[in-house]
mmCIF file with all atom_site columns, C-alpha atoms in Angstrom:
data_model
loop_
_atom_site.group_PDB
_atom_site.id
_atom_site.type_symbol
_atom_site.label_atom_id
_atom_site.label_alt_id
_atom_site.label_comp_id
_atom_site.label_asym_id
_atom_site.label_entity_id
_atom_site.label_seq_id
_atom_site.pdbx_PDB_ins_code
_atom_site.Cartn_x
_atom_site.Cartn_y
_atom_site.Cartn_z
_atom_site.occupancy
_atom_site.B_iso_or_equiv
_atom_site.pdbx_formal_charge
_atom_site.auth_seq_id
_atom_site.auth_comp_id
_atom_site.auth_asym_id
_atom_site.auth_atom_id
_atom_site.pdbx_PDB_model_num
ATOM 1   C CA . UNK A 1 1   ? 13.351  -9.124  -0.727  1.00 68.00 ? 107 UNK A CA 1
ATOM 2   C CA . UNK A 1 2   ? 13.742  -5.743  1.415   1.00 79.00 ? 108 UNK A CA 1
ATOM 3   C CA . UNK A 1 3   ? 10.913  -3.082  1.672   1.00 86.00 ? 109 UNK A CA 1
ATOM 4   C CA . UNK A 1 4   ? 12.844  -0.723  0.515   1.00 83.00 ? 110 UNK A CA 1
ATOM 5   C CA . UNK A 1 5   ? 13.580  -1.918  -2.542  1.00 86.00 ? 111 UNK A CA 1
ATOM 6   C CA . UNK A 1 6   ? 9.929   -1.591  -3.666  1.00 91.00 ? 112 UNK A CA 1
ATOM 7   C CA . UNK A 1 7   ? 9.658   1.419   -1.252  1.00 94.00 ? 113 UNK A CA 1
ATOM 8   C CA . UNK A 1 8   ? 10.165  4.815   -2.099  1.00 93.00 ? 114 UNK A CA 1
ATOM 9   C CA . UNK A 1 9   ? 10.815  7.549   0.740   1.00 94.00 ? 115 UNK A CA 1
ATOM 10  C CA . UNK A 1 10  ? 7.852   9.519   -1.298  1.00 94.00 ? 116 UNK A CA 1
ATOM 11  C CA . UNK A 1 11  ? 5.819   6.708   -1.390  1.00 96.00 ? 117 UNK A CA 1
ATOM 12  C CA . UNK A 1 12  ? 5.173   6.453   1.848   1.00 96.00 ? 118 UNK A CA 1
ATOM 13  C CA . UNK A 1 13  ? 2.935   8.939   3.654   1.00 96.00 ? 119 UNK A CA 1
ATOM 14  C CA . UNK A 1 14  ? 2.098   9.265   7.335   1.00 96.00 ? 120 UNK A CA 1
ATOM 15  C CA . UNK A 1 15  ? -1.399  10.446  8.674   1.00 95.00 ? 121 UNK A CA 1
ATOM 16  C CA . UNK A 1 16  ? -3.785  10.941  6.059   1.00 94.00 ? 122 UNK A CA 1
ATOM 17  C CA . UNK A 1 17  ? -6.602  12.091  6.352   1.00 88.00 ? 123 UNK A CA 1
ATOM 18  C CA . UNK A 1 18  ? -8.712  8.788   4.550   1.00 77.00 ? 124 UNK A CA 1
ATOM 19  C CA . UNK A 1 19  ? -11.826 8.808   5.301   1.00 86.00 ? 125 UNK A CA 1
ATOM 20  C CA . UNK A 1 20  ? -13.354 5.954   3.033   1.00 95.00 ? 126 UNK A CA 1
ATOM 21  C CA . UNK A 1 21  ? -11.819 3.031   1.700   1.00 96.00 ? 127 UNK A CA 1
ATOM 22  C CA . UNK A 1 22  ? -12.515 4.757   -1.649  1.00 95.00 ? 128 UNK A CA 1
ATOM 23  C CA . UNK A 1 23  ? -10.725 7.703   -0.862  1.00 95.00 ? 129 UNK A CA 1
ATOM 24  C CA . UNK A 1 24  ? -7.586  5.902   0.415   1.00 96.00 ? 130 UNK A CA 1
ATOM 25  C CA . UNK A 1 25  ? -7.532  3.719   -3.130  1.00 97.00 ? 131 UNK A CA 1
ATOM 26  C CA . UNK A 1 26  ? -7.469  6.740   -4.661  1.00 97.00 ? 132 UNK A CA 1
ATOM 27  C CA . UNK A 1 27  ? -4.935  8.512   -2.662  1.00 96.00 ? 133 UNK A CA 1
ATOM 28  C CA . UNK A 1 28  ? -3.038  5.428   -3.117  1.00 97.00 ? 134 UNK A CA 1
ATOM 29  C CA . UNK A 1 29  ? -3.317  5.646   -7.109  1.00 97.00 ? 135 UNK A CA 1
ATOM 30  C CA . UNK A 1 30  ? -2.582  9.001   -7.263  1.00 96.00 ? 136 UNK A CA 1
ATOM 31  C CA . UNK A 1 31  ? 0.816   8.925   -5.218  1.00 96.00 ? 137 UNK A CA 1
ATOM 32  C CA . UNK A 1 32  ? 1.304   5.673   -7.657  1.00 95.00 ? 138 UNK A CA 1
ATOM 33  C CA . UNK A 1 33  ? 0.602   7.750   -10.944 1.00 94.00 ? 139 UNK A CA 1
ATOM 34  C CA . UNK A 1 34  ? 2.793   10.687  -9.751  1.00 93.00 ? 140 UNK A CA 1
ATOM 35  C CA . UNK A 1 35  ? 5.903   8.297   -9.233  1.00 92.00 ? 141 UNK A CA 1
ATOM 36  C CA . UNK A 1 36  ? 5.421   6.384   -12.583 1.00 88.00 ? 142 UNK A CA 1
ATOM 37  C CA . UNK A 1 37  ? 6.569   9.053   -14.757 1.00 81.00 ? 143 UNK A CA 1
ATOM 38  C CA . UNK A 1 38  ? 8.556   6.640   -16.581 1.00 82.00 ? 144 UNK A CA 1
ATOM 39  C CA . UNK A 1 39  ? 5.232   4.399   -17.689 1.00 81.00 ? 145 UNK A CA 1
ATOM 40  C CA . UNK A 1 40  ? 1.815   5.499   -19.319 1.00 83.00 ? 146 UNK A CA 1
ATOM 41  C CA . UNK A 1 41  ? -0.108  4.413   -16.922 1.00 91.00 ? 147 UNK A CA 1
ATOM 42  C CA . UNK A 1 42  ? -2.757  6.694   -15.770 1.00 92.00 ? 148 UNK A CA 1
ATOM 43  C CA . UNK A 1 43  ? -4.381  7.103   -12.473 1.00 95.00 ? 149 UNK A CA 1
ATOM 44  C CA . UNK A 1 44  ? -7.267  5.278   -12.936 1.00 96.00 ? 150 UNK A CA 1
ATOM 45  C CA . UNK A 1 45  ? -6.109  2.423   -14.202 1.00 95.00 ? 151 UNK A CA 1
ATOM 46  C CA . UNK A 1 46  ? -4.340  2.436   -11.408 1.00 96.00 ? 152 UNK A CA 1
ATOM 47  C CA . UNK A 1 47  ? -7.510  3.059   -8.890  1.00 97.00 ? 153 UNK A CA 1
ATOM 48  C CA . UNK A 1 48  ? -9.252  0.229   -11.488 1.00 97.00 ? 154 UNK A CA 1
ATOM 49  C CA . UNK A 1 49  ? -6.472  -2.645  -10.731 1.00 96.00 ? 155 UNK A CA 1
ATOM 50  C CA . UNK A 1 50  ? -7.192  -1.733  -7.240  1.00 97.00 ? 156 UNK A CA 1
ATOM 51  C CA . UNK A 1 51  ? -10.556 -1.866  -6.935  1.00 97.00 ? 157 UNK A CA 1
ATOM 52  C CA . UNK A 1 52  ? -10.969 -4.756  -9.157  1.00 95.00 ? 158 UNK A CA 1
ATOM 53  C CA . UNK A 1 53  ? -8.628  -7.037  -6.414  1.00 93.00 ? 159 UNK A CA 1
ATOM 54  C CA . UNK A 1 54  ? -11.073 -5.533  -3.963  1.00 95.00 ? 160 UNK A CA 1
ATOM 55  C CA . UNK A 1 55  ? -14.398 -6.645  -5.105  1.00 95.00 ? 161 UNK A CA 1
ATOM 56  C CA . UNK A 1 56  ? -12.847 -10.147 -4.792  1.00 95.00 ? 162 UNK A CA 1
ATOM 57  C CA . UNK A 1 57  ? -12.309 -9.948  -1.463  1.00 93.00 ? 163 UNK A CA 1
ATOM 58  C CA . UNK A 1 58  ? -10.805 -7.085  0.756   1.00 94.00 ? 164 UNK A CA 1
ATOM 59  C CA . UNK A 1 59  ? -7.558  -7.089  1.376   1.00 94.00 ? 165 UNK A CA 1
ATOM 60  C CA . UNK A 1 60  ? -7.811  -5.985  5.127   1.00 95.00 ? 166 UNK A CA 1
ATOM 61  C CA . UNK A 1 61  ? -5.696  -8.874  6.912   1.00 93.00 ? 167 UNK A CA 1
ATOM 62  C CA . UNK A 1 62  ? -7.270  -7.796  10.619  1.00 94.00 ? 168 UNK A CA 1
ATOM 63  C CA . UNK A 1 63  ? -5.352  -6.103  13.211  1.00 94.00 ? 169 UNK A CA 1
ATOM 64  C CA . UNK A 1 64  ? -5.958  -2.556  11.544  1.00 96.00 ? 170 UNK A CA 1
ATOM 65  C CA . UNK A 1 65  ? -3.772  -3.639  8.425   1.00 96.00 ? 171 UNK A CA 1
ATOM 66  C CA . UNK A 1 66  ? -4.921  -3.552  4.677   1.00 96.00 ? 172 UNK A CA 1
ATOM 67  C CA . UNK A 1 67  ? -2.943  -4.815  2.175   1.00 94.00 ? 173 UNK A CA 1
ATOM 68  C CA . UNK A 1 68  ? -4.658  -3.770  -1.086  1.00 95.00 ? 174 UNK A CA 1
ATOM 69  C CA . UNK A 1 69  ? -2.687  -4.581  -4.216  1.00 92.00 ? 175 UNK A CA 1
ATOM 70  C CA . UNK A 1 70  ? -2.953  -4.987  -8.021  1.00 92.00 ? 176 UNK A CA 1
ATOM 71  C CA . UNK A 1 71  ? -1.799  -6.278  -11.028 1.00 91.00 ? 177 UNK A CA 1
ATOM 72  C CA . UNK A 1 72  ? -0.771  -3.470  -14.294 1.00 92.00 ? 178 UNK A CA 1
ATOM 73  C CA . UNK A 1 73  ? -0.021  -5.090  -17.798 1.00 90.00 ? 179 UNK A CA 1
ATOM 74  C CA . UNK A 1 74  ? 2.236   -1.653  -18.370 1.00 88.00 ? 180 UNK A CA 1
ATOM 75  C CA . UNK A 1 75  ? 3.931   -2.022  -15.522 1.00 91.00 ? 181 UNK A CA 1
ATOM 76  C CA . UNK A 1 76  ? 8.139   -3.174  -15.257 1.00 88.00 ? 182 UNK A CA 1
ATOM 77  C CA . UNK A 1 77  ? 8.845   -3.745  -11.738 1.00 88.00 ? 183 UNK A CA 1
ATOM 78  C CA . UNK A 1 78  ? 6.833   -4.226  -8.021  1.00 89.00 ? 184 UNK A CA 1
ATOM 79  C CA . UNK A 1 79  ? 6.294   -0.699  -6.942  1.00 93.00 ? 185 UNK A CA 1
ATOM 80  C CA . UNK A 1 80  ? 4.812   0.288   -3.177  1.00 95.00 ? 186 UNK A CA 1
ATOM 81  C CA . UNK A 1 81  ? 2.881   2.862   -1.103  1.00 97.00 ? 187 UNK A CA 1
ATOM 82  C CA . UNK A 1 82  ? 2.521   3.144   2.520   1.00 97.00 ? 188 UNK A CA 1
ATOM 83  C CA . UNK A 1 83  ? 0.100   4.898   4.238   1.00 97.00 ? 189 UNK A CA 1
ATOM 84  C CA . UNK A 1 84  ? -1.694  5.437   7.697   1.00 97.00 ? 190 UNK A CA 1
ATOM 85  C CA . UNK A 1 85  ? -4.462  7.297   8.470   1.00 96.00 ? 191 UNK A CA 1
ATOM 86  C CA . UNK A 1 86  ? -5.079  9.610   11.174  1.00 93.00 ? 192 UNK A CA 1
ATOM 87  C CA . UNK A 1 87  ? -8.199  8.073   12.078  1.00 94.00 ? 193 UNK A CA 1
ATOM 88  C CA . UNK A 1 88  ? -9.110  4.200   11.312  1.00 96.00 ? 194 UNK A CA 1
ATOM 89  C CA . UNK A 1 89  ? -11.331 3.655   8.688   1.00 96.00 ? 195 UNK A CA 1
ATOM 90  C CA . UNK A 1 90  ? -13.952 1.206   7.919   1.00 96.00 ? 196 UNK A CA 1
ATOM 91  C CA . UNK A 1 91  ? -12.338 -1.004  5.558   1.00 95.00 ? 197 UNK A CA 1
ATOM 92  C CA . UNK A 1 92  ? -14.536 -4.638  6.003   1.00 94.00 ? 198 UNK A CA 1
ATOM 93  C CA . UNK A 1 93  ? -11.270 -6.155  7.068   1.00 95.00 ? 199 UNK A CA 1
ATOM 94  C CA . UNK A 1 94  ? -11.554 -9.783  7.888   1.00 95.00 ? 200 UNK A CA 1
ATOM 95  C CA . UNK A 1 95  ? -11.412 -8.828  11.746  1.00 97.00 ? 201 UNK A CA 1
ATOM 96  C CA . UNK A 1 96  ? -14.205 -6.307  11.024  1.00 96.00 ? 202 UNK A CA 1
ATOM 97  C CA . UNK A 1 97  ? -11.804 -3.784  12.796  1.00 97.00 ? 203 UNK A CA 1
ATOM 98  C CA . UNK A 1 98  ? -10.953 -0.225  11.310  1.00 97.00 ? 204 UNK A CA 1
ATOM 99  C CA . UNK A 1 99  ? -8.198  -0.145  9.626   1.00 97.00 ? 205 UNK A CA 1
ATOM 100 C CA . UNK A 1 100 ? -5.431  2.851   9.669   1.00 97.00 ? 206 UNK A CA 1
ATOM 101 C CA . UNK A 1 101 ? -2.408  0.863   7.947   1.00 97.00 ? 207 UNK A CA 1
ATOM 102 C CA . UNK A 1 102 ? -2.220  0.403   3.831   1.00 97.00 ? 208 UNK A CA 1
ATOM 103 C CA . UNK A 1 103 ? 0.906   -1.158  2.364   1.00 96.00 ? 209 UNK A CA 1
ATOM 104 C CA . UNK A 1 104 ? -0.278  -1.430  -1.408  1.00 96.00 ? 210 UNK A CA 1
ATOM 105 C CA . UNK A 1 105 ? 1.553   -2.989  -4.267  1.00 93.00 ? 211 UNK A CA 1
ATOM 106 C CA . UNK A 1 106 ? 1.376   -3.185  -7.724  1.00 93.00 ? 212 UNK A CA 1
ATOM 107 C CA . UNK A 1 107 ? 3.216   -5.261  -9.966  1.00 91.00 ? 213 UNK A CA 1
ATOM 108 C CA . UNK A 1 108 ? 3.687   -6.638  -13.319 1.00 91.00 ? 214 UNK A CA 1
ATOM 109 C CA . UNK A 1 109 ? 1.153   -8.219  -14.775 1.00 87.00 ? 215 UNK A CA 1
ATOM 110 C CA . UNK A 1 110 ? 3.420   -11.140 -15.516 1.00 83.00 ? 216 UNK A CA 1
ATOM 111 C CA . UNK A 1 111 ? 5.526   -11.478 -12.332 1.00 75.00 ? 217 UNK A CA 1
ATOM 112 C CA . UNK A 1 112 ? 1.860   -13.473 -10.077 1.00 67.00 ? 218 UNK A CA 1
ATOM 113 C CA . UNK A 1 113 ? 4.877   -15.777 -8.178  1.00 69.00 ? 219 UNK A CA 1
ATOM 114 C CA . UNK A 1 114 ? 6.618   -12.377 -7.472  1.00 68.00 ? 220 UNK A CA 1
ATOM 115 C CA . UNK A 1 115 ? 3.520   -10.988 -6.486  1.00 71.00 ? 221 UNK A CA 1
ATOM 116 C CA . UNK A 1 116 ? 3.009   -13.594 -3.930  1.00 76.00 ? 222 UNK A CA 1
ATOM 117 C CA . UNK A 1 117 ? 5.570   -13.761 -2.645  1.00 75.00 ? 223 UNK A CA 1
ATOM 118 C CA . UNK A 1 118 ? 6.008   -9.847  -2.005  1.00 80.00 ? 224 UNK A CA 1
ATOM 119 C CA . UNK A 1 119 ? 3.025   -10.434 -0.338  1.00 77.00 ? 225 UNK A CA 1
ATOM 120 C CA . UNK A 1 120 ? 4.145   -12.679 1.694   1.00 80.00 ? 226 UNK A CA 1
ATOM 121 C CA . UNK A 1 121 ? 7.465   -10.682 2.875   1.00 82.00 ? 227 UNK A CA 1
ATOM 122 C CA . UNK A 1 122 ? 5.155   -7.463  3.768   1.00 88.00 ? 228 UNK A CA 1
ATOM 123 C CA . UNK A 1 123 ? 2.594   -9.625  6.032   1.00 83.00 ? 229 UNK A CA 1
ATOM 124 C CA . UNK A 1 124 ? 5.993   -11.149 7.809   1.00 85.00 ? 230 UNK A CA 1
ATOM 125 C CA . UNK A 1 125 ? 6.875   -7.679  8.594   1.00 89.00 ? 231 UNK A CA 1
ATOM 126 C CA . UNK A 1 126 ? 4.027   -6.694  9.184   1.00 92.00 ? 232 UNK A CA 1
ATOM 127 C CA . UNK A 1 127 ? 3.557   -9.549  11.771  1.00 91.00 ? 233 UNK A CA 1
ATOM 128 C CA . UNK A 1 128 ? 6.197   -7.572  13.898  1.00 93.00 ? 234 UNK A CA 1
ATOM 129 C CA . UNK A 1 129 ? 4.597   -5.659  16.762  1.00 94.00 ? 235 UNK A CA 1
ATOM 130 C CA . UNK A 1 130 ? 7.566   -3.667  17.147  1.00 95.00 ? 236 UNK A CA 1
ATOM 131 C CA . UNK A 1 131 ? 7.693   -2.689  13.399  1.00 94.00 ? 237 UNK A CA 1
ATOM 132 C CA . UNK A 1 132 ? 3.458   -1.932  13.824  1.00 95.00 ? 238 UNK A CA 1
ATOM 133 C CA . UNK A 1 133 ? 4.217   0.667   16.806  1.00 96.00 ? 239 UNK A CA 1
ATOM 134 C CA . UNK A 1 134 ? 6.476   2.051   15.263  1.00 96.00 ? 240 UNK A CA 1
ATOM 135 C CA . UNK A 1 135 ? 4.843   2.921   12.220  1.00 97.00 ? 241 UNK A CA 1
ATOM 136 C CA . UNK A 1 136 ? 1.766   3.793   14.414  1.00 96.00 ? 242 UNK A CA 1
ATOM 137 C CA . UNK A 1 137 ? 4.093   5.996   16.653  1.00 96.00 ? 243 UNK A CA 1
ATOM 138 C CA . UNK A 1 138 ? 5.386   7.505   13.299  1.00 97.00 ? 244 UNK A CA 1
ATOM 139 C CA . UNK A 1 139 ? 4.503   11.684  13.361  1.00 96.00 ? 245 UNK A CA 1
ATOM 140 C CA . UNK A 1 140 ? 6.619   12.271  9.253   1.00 97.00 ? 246 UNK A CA 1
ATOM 141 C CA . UNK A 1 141 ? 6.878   10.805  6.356   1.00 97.00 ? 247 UNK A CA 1
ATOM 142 C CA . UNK A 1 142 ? 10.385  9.820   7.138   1.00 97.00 ? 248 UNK A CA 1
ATOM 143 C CA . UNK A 1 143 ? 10.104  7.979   10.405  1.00 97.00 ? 249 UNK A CA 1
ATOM 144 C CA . UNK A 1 144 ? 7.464   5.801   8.741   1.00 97.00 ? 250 UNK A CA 1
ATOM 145 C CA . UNK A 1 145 ? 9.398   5.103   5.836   1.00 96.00 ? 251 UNK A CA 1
ATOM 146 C CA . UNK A 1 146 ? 12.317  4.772   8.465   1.00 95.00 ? 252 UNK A CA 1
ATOM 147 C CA . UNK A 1 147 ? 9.961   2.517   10.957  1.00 95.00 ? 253 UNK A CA 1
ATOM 148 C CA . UNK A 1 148 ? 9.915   -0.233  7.507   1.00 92.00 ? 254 UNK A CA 1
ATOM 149 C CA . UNK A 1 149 ? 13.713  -0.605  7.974   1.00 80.00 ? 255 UNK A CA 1
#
């Protein structure tokens, strides 16, 4: 699987200004509900999917990364948002470190062994340390969409 074919150029937007974990879910949702104009899905069943995963356990993997993600019944196929933030936020990431990187996914409430392992193709790239500068380094919209290449 490639980023980009879960990533949208519009989905993926560079220095927000998040300044709760709250807020970014719901930024997150938002951009989500805007680009599924195809699906009745509404924004916060969206934000609900994703704060649901959440109260299980964050998905903050450490290293300023959080990788919050959830599951909608309407939903067809594995759809994804990037974001940073211009300033790290407290996220209770499993490193207790702020957190200014959110790759979230949603998928189809029947596809859990796609979910996984979409997962487990973003935290491989996201593993990279050249991939992380350069999406820290990233000043648009565009070179952070670019910088998941």
């Amino acid at each position: 699987m490639e980023i980009k074919d879960i990533l949208h150029p519009d989905c993926t937007l560079c220095a927000v200004q998040g300044t709760s974990k709250k807020r970014v879910l719901e930024l997150i949702s938002q951009i989500a509900n805007q680009h599924l104009i195809d699906v009745d899905i509404d924004q916060a069943t969206i934000l609900s999917s994703l704060t649901c995963r959440e109260k299980m356990g964050s998905t903050g993997i450490g290293n300023g990364i959080a990788l919050p993600h959830g599951r909608l019944q309407e939903l067809e196929n594995v759809m994804a948002i990037v974001l940073t933030s211009k300033k790290p936020i407290d996220y209770d990431a499993i490193d207790n470190a702020p957190v200014d990187i959110f790759f979230a996914i949603l998928v189809p409430e029947d596809k859990a062994s796609e979910h996984l392992g979409t997962l487990s193709a973003i935290a491989t790239k996201l593993n990279n340390k050249d991939t992380l500068s350069l999406m820290r380094q990233a000043k648009t919209d565009q070179e952070l969409f670019e910088a998941l290449g």
